Amino acid sequence: MELILCVAVGILFSVGVYLILSKSLLKIILGTSLLTHGVHLLVMTMAGLKRGASPILGDNSGSYVDPLPQALILTSIVISFGITAFFFVLAYRTNQTTGTEVTDDREGGEAANE
Amino acid sequence: MITLYLFIFLPFIFACIVPFLFKYLNRQVHTGWFVMIVPLAILIYLLQFIPDVASGMTYEYTLSWIPSLGIEFTAYVDGLALLFGLLITGVGTLVILYSIFYMSKREALHNFYIYLLMFMGAMLGVVFSDHLLVFYGFWELTSVSSFLLISYWYERKSSRQGALKSMLITVFGGFGMLAGFIMLIMMGDTYSIRELIANMETIQSHVLFIPAMLCVLLGAFTKSAQFPFGIWLPEAMEAPTPVSSYLHSATMVKAGIYLVARMTPIFGGSPVWFWLVSGVGVITLLYGSLTALRQTDLKPLLAYSTISQLGLIMSLLGIGSLAVYFGPGESGTVFTVAAYAALFHLFNHSTFKGSLFMVVGIIDHETGRRDIRYLGGLMQVMPITFTIALIGGLSMAGLPPFNGFLSKEMFFAAVLDVSKAGIFGLDSIGALFPIIAWVASIFTFVYCMIFVFKTFGGPYHPERLNRKVHEAPLGMLLAPILLGLLVVLIFFFPNVLGKYVLTPALSSVLPMMTPSSYDLKISAWHGLNYELLMTIGVILLGSLLYVVKKKWLPAARKFPQSLSLNHLFNEGLQGAERLSASLTSRYMTGSLRHYLIYVFAFFVLLLMGSLLLFHGIQFDFSNDAMINVFDAGLVICMIISALTVLLASNRIVAIVALGVMGYVISMFFVIFRAPDLALTQMVVETVTTVLFLLCFYHLPKLKKTVERISFKWTNLIISIAVGLTVTVMALSAKGHKLFEPITSFFENSYELAGAKNIVNAILVDFRGFDTMLEISVLTIAGLGVYVLIRQRSKRGKEHEAE
């Protein structure tokens, strides 16, 4: 199971990075979302999978799965949600101001040379 | 002895008062009159040390600065420091006297005198410091104040350029010197120069001995304008003439000489030291005298002559360092005379060069010209100035009855001695020393003649000059007259100076020599010998060359500019600027994608590299959970939706695919026994998808941008490499649990926090700070979104108004 998930996480990272490297702002945001998912799954996988019951006391179970990564991921989900929401609006505003959602290499290059 | 400190810091303290004097009293009294008190007071104070120091006493006083680091102001008064102290304050007094008449009251005098006092204090600090780091601090302060003084007329471009160049070169050398000092401190385990000299046995056998020497010499050579670092000095002539006279002839350029003299007991006796100091000195001597011939402006002419004379002093110090090698004895004594000649010429040069610069200042002030092609015949209108120039010029040329003659004779004696020394491979090349020295002396003679007789002799052309010329006011003449008198006096009574000032200075340069052995040599300046014949040859050949100068001087002046050191320096500087600009613009493209590629490539190379290098790739699947059909289905769903996001040409499809992926992830959370996560993920995914759809309703359609194949390939390679790295890293890390997880502690959540849901207990109780800050993040993001939207509506209104 862990092997499969690690490979899946790698694929999520690949796709995310590929999208981030594109010129379209929308694709870049999609890419960051994919990266976020990949990281969450990675944290989950690293803690070990399916060993014990859900971390709620009273199930009379002998052992529970590790609750700490779950708390970490929960925090991360909320933060990435906040960031993603901000990114949306930023991209939307950029589109409104510049009329495009494509980052232009040449223009930036010239600005850097000045 | 605390008074010694007071006197070193007096210029700095007084510099604070100068602006007030300038503001309130300058209308009635020239500010310079007040400033002149400072060097005069220090001079008088220092004069009273002479009898004690001449009898071999030294003074030391320590003021604590940073005791925990062992850094303290240690003032040390010995013969060498006193010689320099007297020069600094004596010439300083005269220069300020001169500047009172040279600088108009309308100039920004407060700036001028603050910088000058700052320089004076720094210079006194350099010569009296015994602590290496404090020495370095004062050394850099002389560079800074010199920079300020050169750019005194900052509205002129040439002033700013000259200041910049001198700053770059001297600070470059200063850093080198600092490195050398640090090596010295490491070798000798002390900051004190005197203790280093006492420890020199251990230092000389240390592996850092040669590097430290090279670094220290770099500092000395840049400061003293030695070849090839001398190019800043002629451009520093953009400074007001009192500054040129003070800094660039008498004091600052001798700081390097002082450093070499100070370090001779430590480094002297090594062949590298001898060859570098005397070799560079001799080359500088020849180069300076040759280049001075080509100048038509009087100040650069004097600047190159200063470079040449500094080279002479430097080479004498190099030859003098042989005395350390031979030690007390007959041959050691011979070379002791060379070091003595260096100190003697050092003093002489300060007197005649100071007066010559002042003469140039007077000419400039009275005629408005400094170019010898316009000047001539000034003898008739400015007889006193001419007399001073004649004394200074002939002294510089090395003629009797002026002090330059004595030191030049001693120089010839020293180069003749060194050619016969028979060590350090001198047998073969040693013969070059007298030849180069002699040739350079001929050139020196010629440019001195040009300086004096082209300016003051020949026909007088009042129409070529900007002003009606008359003799300078007495006040302006006073300082050069005093210096000129000194030039003559030293010729007739050299031993007074020698006994009281130079001999104690010599015993600090060469502490290993016993004073009694060289006492006799000082007065031995009479007699017919090779040196005298050489001088006669110089006079004859020099006069001949001067008479026929029309035949060869124009040819000499046609030296190609592109080969000059100055040109090389400027080109090098511009080249470095161009190189760094093109380098920066090459990788700082301004494209986000390029920067991301750097980041990802670095990530992959670093992680993969270290994984491979340290054999980190070890897979261990023994502990893995079992996989069932349901899990496999979810994984396949996730991969398919990821690829859909990647390949979708329609943005709705991409967004929906991303939503599907979010729900699949929440299903994963379900099967991984994480109910809170599944719930949150589901809700957040829903809201995110809605936001996506809301915001991107306005965006243009996902364009099928035509991208170059190479573009896509690079992205593909990088992204696959990143994915692979993450997978390999995760797989390698997973199997290696270094210690047990701390989960068992959180299973006490009911006892400790009264909660049955462990995850929630962690979030609000065990690790509540995380949650608080995560709430802050959400708040800030919300505010950000709000502000962005508001800003849009404002902008929109503006647009409508337009």
GROMACS .gro file of N, CA, C and O in nm, chain B residues 598-701:
model
  416
  712TYR      N    1   1.538   2.679  -1.186
  712TYR     CA    2   1.659   2.677  -1.101
  712TYR      C    3   1.628   2.608  -0.969
  712TYR      O    4   1.704   2.524  -0.921
  713VAL      N    5   1.513   2.650  -0.910
  713VAL     CA    6   1.481   2.598  -0.777
  713VAL      C    7   1.463   2.446  -0.782
  713VAL      O    8   1.521   2.372  -0.702
  714PHE      N    9   1.385   2.401  -0.880
  714PHE     CA   10   1.356   2.258  -0.887
  714PHE      C   11   1.482   2.179  -0.923
  714PHE      O   12   1.506   2.072  -0.866
  715ALA      N   13   1.561   2.234  -1.016
  715ALA     CA   14   1.682   2.163  -1.054
  715ALA      C   15   1.775   2.150  -0.934
  715ALA      O   16   1.833   2.044  -0.909
  716PHE      N   17   1.785   2.257  -0.857
  716PHE     CA   18   1.869   2.253  -0.738
  716PHE      C   19   1.817   2.149  -0.640
  716PHE      O   20   1.893   2.070  -0.585
  717PHE      N   21   1.684   2.148  -0.623
  717PHE     CA   22   1.619   2.052  -0.533
  717PHE      C   23   1.654   1.910  -0.574
  717PHE      O   24   1.701   1.828  -0.493
  718VAL      N   25   1.635   1.882  -0.703
  718VAL     CA   26   1.659   1.746  -0.751
  718VAL      C   27   1.807   1.709  -0.736
  718VAL      O   28   1.842   1.602  -0.683
  719LEU      N   29   1.895   1.801  -0.780
  719LEU     CA   30   2.038   1.769  -0.779
  719LEU      C   31   2.087   1.747  -0.636
  719LEU      O   32   2.158   1.650  -0.608
  720LEU      N   33   2.043   1.834  -0.546
  720LEU     CA   34   2.092   1.825  -0.409
  720LEU      C   35   2.043   1.696  -0.344
  720LEU      O   36   2.121   1.619  -0.286
  721LEU      N   37   1.910   1.669  -0.358
  721LEU     CA   38   1.856   1.553  -0.287
  721LEU      C   39   1.902   1.424  -0.351
  721LEU      O   40   1.949   1.333  -0.282
  722MET      N   41   1.889   1.417  -0.484
  722MET     CA   42   1.930   1.295  -0.552
  722MET      C   43   2.080   1.273  -0.531
  722MET      O   44   2.124   1.161  -0.505
  723GLY      N   45   2.154   1.382  -0.543
  723GLY     CA   46   2.299   1.373  -0.527
  723GLY      C   47   2.335   1.317  -0.392
  723GLY      O   48   2.414   1.222  -0.381
  724SER      N   49   2.274   1.373  -0.286
  724SER     CA   50   2.315   1.326  -0.154
  724SER      C   51   2.261   1.186  -0.128
  724SER      O   52   2.326   1.107  -0.059
  725LEU      N   53   2.143   1.155  -0.184
  725LEU     CA   54   2.090   1.017  -0.166
  725LEU      C   55   2.187   0.917  -0.228
  725LEU      O   56   2.216   0.812  -0.169
  726LEU      N   57   2.237   0.951  -0.349
  726LEU     CA   58   2.328   0.858  -0.417
  726LEU      C   59   2.464   0.855  -0.348
  726LEU      O   60   2.524   0.749  -0.330
  727LEU      N   61   2.508   0.972  -0.307
  727LEU     CA   62   2.643   0.984  -0.251
  727LEU      C   63   2.653   0.908  -0.118
  727LEU      O   64   2.753   0.841  -0.091
  728PHE      N   65   2.550   0.922  -0.036
  728PHE     CA   66   2.557   0.861   0.097
  728PHE      C   67   2.479   0.730   0.105
  728PHE      O   68   2.440   0.688   0.212
  729HIS      N   69   2.455   0.669  -0.012
  729HIS     CA   70   2.386   0.539  -0.018
  729HIS      C   71   2.256   0.543   0.061
  729HIS      O   72   2.229   0.457   0.144
  730GLY      N   73   2.177   0.647   0.038
  730GLY     CA   74   2.053   0.663   0.114
  730GLY      C   75   1.937   0.586   0.056
  730GLY      O   76   1.832   0.575   0.119
  731ILE      N   77   1.954   0.532  -0.065
  731ILE     CA   78   1.840   0.465  -0.128
  731ILE      C   79   1.832   0.322  -0.080
  731ILE      O   80   1.906   0.235  -0.125
  732GLN      N   81   1.744   0.300   0.016
  732GLN     CA   82   1.725   0.164   0.070
  732GLN      C   83   1.576   0.144   0.088
  732GLN      O   84   1.513   0.213   0.165
  733PHE      N   85   1.524   0.048   0.013
  733PHE     CA   86   1.379   0.025   0.022
  733PHE      C   87   1.351  -0.090   0.116
  733PHE      O   88   1.424  -0.189   0.122
  734ASP      N   89   1.242  -0.076   0.191
  734ASP     CA   90   1.205  -0.181   0.286
  734ASP      C   91   1.053  -0.188   0.288
  734ASP      O   92   0.986  -0.097   0.335
  735PHE      N   93   1.001  -0.295   0.231
  735PHE     CA   94   0.855  -0.305   0.218
  735PHE      C   95   0.795  -0.403   0.319
  735PHE      O   96   0.679  -0.436   0.313
  736SER      N   97   0.875  -0.450   0.413
  736SER     CA   98   0.829  -0.559   0.501
  736SER      C   99   0.710  -0.517   0.585
  736SER      O  100   0.623  -0.599   0.615
  737ASN      N  101   0.704  -0.387   0.622
  737ASN     CA  102   0.601  -0.344   0.716
  737ASN      C  103   0.477  -0.289   0.649
  737ASN      O  104   0.391  -0.234   0.714
  738ASP      N  105   0.471  -0.298   0.516
  738ASP     CA  106   0.364  -0.229   0.443
  738ASP      C  107   0.227  -0.289   0.473
  738ASP      O  108   0.213  -0.407   0.501
  739ALA      N  109   0.128  -0.200   0.466
  739ALA     CA  110  -0.010  -0.246   0.482
  739ALA      C  111  -0.054  -0.319   0.356
  739ALA      O  112   0.003  -0.300   0.249
  740MET      N  113  -0.156  -0.401   0.372
  740MET     CA  114  -0.206  -0.475   0.257
  740MET      C  115  -0.289  -0.382   0.168
  740MET      O  116  -0.340  -0.279   0.212
  741ILE      N  117  -0.297  -0.418   0.042
  741ILE     CA  118  -0.377  -0.335  -0.050
  741ILE      C  119  -0.496  -0.416  -0.098
  741ILE      O  120  -0.484  -0.536  -0.122
  742ASN      N  121  -0.611  -0.352  -0.104
  742ASN     CA  122  -0.727  -0.424  -0.157
  742ASN      C  123  -0.781  -0.351  -0.280
  742ASN      O  124  -0.727  -0.247  -0.319
  743VAL      N  125  -0.882  -0.405  -0.338
  743VAL     CA  126  -0.936  -0.354  -0.464
  743VAL      C  127  -0.981  -0.209  -0.450
  743VAL      O  128  -0.959  -0.126  -0.538
  744PHE      N  129  -1.042  -0.183  -0.336
  744PHE     CA  130  -1.094  -0.049  -0.312
  744PHE      C  131  -0.982   0.055  -0.317
  744PHE      O  132  -0.993   0.158  -0.383
  745ASP      N  133  -0.871   0.024  -0.245
  745ASP     CA  134  -0.757   0.116  -0.245
  745ASP      C  135  -0.704   0.136  -0.386
  745ASP      O  136  -0.680   0.249  -0.430
  746ALA      N  137  -0.686   0.026  -0.456
  746ALA     CA  138  -0.631   0.033  -0.591
  746ALA      C  139  -0.719   0.120  -0.679
  746ALA      O  140  -0.671   0.205  -0.756
  747GLY      N  141  -0.849   0.102  -0.667
  747GLY     CA  142  -0.943   0.182  -0.746
  747GLY      C  143  -0.926   0.329  -0.719
  747GLY      O  144  -0.922   0.412  -0.811
  748LEU      N  145  -0.912   0.364  -0.589
  748LEU     CA  146  -0.897   0.506  -0.553
  748LEU      C  147  -0.769   0.564  -0.612
  748LEU      O  148  -0.768   0.675  -0.665
  749VAL      N  149  -0.662   0.486  -0.603
  749VAL     CA  150  -0.534   0.534  -0.656
  749VAL      C  151  -0.545   0.561  -0.806
  749VAL      O  152  -0.503   0.665  -0.858
  750ILE      N  153  -0.609   0.465  -0.875
  750ILE     CA  154  -0.624   0.481  -1.020
  750ILE      C  155  -0.710   0.603  -1.050
  750ILE      O  156  -0.676   0.685  -1.137
  751CYS      N  157  -0.819   0.621  -0.972
  751CYS     CA  158  -0.905   0.740  -0.989
  751CYS      C  159  -0.823   0.867  -0.974
  751CYS      O  160  -0.834   0.962  -1.052
  752MET      N  161  -0.736   0.867  -0.871
  752MET     CA  162  -0.659   0.987  -0.842
  752MET      C  163  -0.564   1.019  -0.957
  752MET      O  164  -0.553   1.134  -1.000
  753ILE      N  165  -0.497   0.915  -1.005
  753ILE     CA  166  -0.400   0.938  -1.113
  753ILE      C  167  -0.471   0.986  -1.239
  753ILE      O  168  -0.426   1.079  -1.307
  754ILE      N  169  -0.586   0.925  -1.265
  754ILE     CA  170  -0.660   0.967  -1.386
  754ILE      C  171  -0.702   1.112  -1.375
  754ILE      O  172  -0.685   1.192  -1.469
  755SER      N  173  -0.753   1.150  -1.254
  755SER     CA  174  -0.797   1.289  -1.244
  755SER      C  175  -0.678   1.384  -1.251
  755SER      O  176  -0.689   1.495  -1.306
  756ALA      N  177  -0.561   1.345  -1.196
  756ALA     CA  178  -0.442   1.430  -1.208
  756ALA      C  179  -0.407   1.451  -1.353
  756ALA      O  180  -0.379   1.564  -1.397
  757LEU      N  181  -0.409   1.343  -1.431
  757LEU     CA  182  -0.373   1.354  -1.572
  757LEU      C  183  -0.477   1.438  -1.647
  757LEU      O  184  -0.443   1.512  -1.739
  758THR      N  185  -0.604   1.427  -1.603
  758THR     CA  186  -0.707   1.508  -1.666
  758THR      C  187  -0.681   1.656  -1.643
  758THR      O  188  -0.694   1.739  -1.733
  759VAL      N  189  -0.644   1.690  -1.519
  759VAL     CA  190  -0.611   1.829  -1.490
  759VAL      C  191  -0.499   1.875  -1.581
  759VAL      O  192  -0.500   1.984  -1.637
  760LEU      N  193  -0.403   1.786  -1.601
  760LEU     CA  194  -0.286   1.821  -1.681
  760LEU      C  195  -0.323   1.844  -1.827
  760LEU      O  196  -0.279   1.939  -1.890
  761LEU      N  197  -0.406   1.756  -1.880
  761LEU     CA  198  -0.426   1.755  -2.024
  761LEU      C  199  -0.549   1.832  -2.069
  761LEU      O  200  -0.570   1.851  -2.188
  762ALA      N  201  -0.633   1.877  -1.970
  762ALA     CA  202  -0.761   1.939  -2.009
  762ALA      C  203  -0.735   2.068  -2.086
  762ALA      O  204  -0.649   2.147  -2.050
  763SER      N  205  -0.810   2.086  -2.193
  763SER     CA  206  -0.799   2.211  -2.266
  763SER      C  207  -0.911   2.305  -2.222
  763SER      O  208  -0.905   2.424  -2.247
  764ASN      N  209  -1.010   2.250  -2.158
  764ASN     CA  210  -1.124   2.329  -2.111
  764ASN      C  211  -1.106   2.350  -1.962
  764ASN      O  212  -1.078   2.259  -1.887
  765ARG      N  213  -1.120   2.475  -1.917
  765ARG     CA  214  -1.090   2.501  -1.775
  765ARG      C  215  -1.192   2.436  -1.683
  765ARG      O  216  -1.160   2.395  -1.572
  766ILE      N  217  -1.318   2.425  -1.729
  766ILE     CA  218  -1.420   2.361  -1.644
  766ILE      C  219  -1.381   2.216  -1.616
  766ILE      O  220  -1.388   2.167  -1.504
  767VAL      N  221  -1.334   2.150  -1.721
  767VAL     CA  222  -1.293   2.010  -1.705
  767VAL      C  223  -1.180   2.000  -1.603
  767VAL      O  224  -1.182   1.915  -1.512
  768ALA      N  225  -1.084   2.094  -1.616
  768ALA     CA  226  -0.970   2.090  -1.525
  768ALA      C  227  -1.016   2.111  -1.382
  768ALA      O  228  -0.973   2.040  -1.290
  769ILE      N  229  -1.108   2.206  -1.364
  769ILE     CA  230  -1.153   2.236  -1.228
  769ILE      C  231  -1.230   2.119  -1.170
  769ILE      O  232  -1.210   2.079  -1.054
  770VAL      N  233  -1.316   2.061  -1.252
  770VAL     CA  234  -1.395   1.947  -1.204
  770VAL      C  235  -1.303   1.830  -1.173
  770VAL      O  236  -1.319   1.763  -1.070
  771ALA      N  237  -1.203   1.809  -1.257
  771ALA     CA  238  -1.109   1.699  -1.231
  771ALA      C  239  -1.036   1.721  -1.099
  771ALA      O  240  -1.015   1.627  -1.022
  772LEU      N  241  -1.002   1.848  -1.074
  772LEU     CA  242  -0.935   1.879  -0.948
  772LEU      C  243  -1.028   1.850  -0.830
  772LEU      O  244  -0.987   1.796  -0.727
  773GLY      N  245  -1.157   1.883  -0.850
  773GLY     CA  246  -1.256   1.853  -0.746
  773GLY      C  247  -1.267   1.704  -0.722
  773GLY      O  248  -1.267   1.658  -0.607
  774VAL      N  249  -1.268   1.628  -0.828
  774VAL     CA  250  -1.276   1.481  -0.816
  774VAL      C  251  -1.158   1.433  -0.734
  774VAL      O  252  -1.171   1.353  -0.640
  775MET      N  253  -1.043   1.489  -0.768
  775MET     CA  254  -0.922   1.448  -0.694
  775MET      C  255  -0.937   1.478  -0.546
  775MET      O  256  -0.904   1.396  -0.461
  776GLY      N  257  -0.992   1.595  -0.512
  776GLY     CA  258  -1.012   1.631  -0.372
  776GLY      C  259  -1.100   1.532  -0.302
  776GLY      O  260  -1.072   1.488  -0.190
  777TYR      N  261  -1.208   1.490  -0.370
  777TYR     CA  262  -1.300   1.394  -0.307
  777TYR      C  263  -1.233   1.258  -0.293
  777TYR      O  264  -1.251   1.189  -0.192
  778VAL      N  265  -1.153   1.221  -0.392
  778VAL     CA  266  -1.081   1.093  -0.382
  778VAL      C  267  -0.989   1.098  -0.260
  778VAL      O  268  -0.981   1.001  -0.183
  779ILE      N  269  -0.926   1.213  -0.242
  779ILE     CA  270  -0.835   1.226  -0.126
  779ILE      C  271  -0.915   1.211   0.003
  779ILE      O  272  -0.872   1.145   0.099
  780SER      N  273  -1.032   1.269   0.006
  780SER     CA  274  -1.110   1.256   0.128
  780SER      C  275  -1.154   1.112   0.148
  780SER      O  276  -1.164   1.065   0.261
  781MET      N  277  -1.175   1.038   0.038
  781MET     CA  278  -1.203   0.895   0.051
  781MET      C  279  -1.082   0.822   0.111
  781MET      O  280  -1.095   0.733   0.195
  782PHE      N  281  -0.965   0.865   0.065
  782PHE     CA  282  -0.844   0.807   0.124
  782PHE      C  283  -0.842   0.829   0.274
  782PHE      O  284  -0.810   0.740   0.352
  783PHE      N  285  -0.876   0.951   0.314
  783PHE     CA  286  -0.877   0.981   0.457
  783PHE      C  287  -0.974   0.891   0.530
  783PHE      O  288  -0.951   0.852   0.645
  784VAL      N  289  -1.083   0.857   0.462
  784VAL     CA  290  -1.180   0.766   0.525
  784VAL      C  291  -1.115   0.630   0.548
  784VAL      O  292  -1.118   0.576   0.660
  785ILE      N  293  -1.052   0.577   0.443
  785ILE     CA  294  -0.998   0.442   0.463
  785ILE      C  295  -0.873   0.443   0.550
  785ILE      O  296  -0.835   0.341   0.605
  786PHE      N  297  -0.812   0.559   0.565
  786PHE     CA  298  -0.697   0.565   0.655
  786PHE      C  299  -0.737   0.601   0.797
  786PHE      O  300  -0.656   0.643   0.878
  787ARG      N  301  -0.862   0.589   0.830
  787ARG     CA  302  -0.914   0.614   0.966
  787ARG      C  303  -0.889   0.758   1.012
  787ARG      O  304  -0.838   0.782   1.119
  788ALA      N  305  -0.926   0.853   0.926
  788ALA     CA  306  -0.912   0.993   0.967
  788ALA      C  307  -1.042   1.066   0.941
  788ALA      O  308  -1.055   1.139   0.843
  789PRO      N  309  -1.140   1.049   1.028
  789PRO     CA  310  -1.274   1.105   1.001
  789PRO      C  311  -1.274   1.258   0.993
  789PRO      O  312  -1.336   1.315   0.904
  790ASP      N  313  -1.197   1.324   1.085
  790ASP     CA  314  -1.197   1.471   1.084
  790ASP      C  315  -1.139   1.525   0.953
  790ASP      O  316  -1.191   1.620   0.896
  791LEU      N  317  -1.033   1.457   0.909
  791LEU     CA  318  -0.970   1.500   0.785
  791LEU      C  319  -1.065   1.484   0.668
  791LEU      O  320  -1.077   1.572   0.583
  792ALA      N  321  -1.131   1.369   0.664
  792ALA     CA  322  -1.222   1.343   0.553
  792ALA      C  323  -1.329   1.450   0.547
  792ALA      O  324  -1.359   1.506   0.440
  793LEU      N  325  -1.380   1.484   0.664
  793LEU     CA  326  -1.486   1.585   0.671
  793LEU      C  327  -1.435   1.719   0.620
  793LEU      O  328  -1.494   1.781   0.531
  794THR      N  329  -1.320   1.762   0.676
  794THR     CA  330  -1.266   1.892   0.638
  794THR      C  331  -1.231   1.896   0.491
  794THR      O  332  -1.264   1.992   0.421
  795GLN      N  333  -1.167   1.790   0.445
  795GLN     CA  334  -1.124   1.785   0.304
  795GLN      C  335  -1.245   1.800   0.213
  795GLN      O  336  -1.242   1.875   0.115
  796MET      N  337  -1.352   1.729   0.249
  796MET     CA  338  -1.473   1.732   0.166
  796MET      C  339  -1.527   1.875   0.159
  796MET      O  340  -1.556   1.927   0.051
  797VAL      N  341  -1.538   1.939   0.275
  797VAL     CA  342  -1.596   2.074   0.279
  797VAL      C  343  -1.505   2.173   0.204
  797VAL      O  344  -1.552   2.251   0.120
  798VAL      N  345  -1.376   2.165   0.236
  798VAL     CA  346  -1.283   2.260   0.175
  798VAL      C  347  -1.280   2.241   0.024
  798VAL      O  348  -1.280   2.338  -0.052
  799GLU      N  349  -1.283   2.116  -0.021
  799GLU     CA  350  -1.279   2.091  -0.165
  799GLU      C  351  -1.402   2.151  -0.232
  799GLU      O  352  -1.392   2.210  -0.339
  800THR      N  353  -1.515   2.134  -0.165
  800THR     CA  354  -1.638   2.189  -0.222
  800THR      C  355  -1.626   2.341  -0.235
  800THR      O  356  -1.651   2.398  -0.342
  801VAL      N  357  -1.583   2.405  -0.126
  801VAL     CA  358  -1.575   2.551  -0.130
  801VAL      C  359  -1.472   2.596  -0.233
  801VAL      O  360  -1.494   2.691  -0.309
  802THR      N  361  -1.360   2.526  -0.236
  802THR     CA  362  -1.256   2.563  -0.332
  802THR      C  363  -1.308   2.554  -0.474
  802THR      O  364  -1.285   2.644  -0.557
  803THR      N  365  -1.375   2.446  -0.503
  803THR     CA  366  -1.427   2.428  -0.639
  803THR      C  367  -1.526   2.539  -0.674
  803THR      O  368  -1.521   2.596  -0.783
  804VAL      N  369  -1.609   2.572  -0.576
  804VAL     CA  370  -1.706   2.680  -0.600
  804VAL      C  371  -1.631   2.812  -0.627
  804VAL      O  372  -1.663   2.886  -0.720
  805LEU      N  373  -1.529   2.837  -0.543
  805LEU     CA  374  -1.449   2.960  -0.561
  805LEU      C  375  -1.385   2.963  -0.699
  805LEU      O  376  -1.389   3.065  -0.768
  806PHE      N  377  -1.326   2.850  -0.733
  806PHE     CA  378  -1.264   2.837  -0.865
  806PHE      C  379  -1.363   2.877  -0.972
  806PHE      O  380  -1.336   2.962  -1.058
  807LEU      N  381  -1.477   2.815  -0.966
  807LEU     CA  382  -1.576   2.839  -1.070
  807LEU      C  383  -1.621   2.984  -1.070
  807LEU      O  384  -1.636   3.047  -1.174
  808LEU      N  385  -1.639   3.040  -0.948
  808LEU     CA  386  -1.684   3.179  -0.937
  808LEU      C  387  -1.581   3.273  -1.001
  808LEU      O  388  -1.615   3.358  -1.084
  809CYS      N  389  -1.457   3.257  -0.957
  809CYS     CA  390  -1.355   3.352  -0.999
  809CYS      C  391  -1.321   3.336  -1.145
  809CYS      O  392  -1.302   3.434  -1.217
  810PHE      N  393  -1.311   3.214  -1.190
  810PHE     CA  394  -1.264   3.194  -1.326
  810PHE      C  395  -1.374   3.200  -1.430
  810PHE      O  396  -1.349   3.181  -1.547
  811TYR      N  397  -1.490   3.234  -1.382
  811TYR     CA  398  -1.598   3.257  -1.477
  811TYR      C  399  -1.557   3.372  -1.569
  811TYR      O  400  -1.593   3.376  -1.686
  812HIS      N  401  -1.481   3.466  -1.511
  812HIS     CA  402  -1.444   3.586  -1.586
  812HIS      C  403  -1.317   3.570  -1.667
  812HIS      O  404  -1.283   3.655  -1.747
  813LEU      N  405  -1.245   3.464  -1.639
  813LEU     CA  406  -1.116   3.450  -1.707
  813LEU      C  407  -1.134   3.400  -1.849
  813LEU      O  408  -1.231   3.331  -1.879
  814PRO      N  409  -1.041   3.432  -1.937
  814PRO     CA  410  -1.049   3.379  -2.073
  814PRO      C  411  -1.031   3.228  -2.073
  814PRO      O  412  -0.980   3.170  -1.978
  815LYS      N  413  -1.070   3.170  -2.182
  815LYS     CA  414  -1.060   3.024  -2.191
  815LYS      C  415  -0.915   2.981  -2.186
  815LYS      O  416  -0.825   3.054  -2.226
   0.00000   0.00000   0.00000
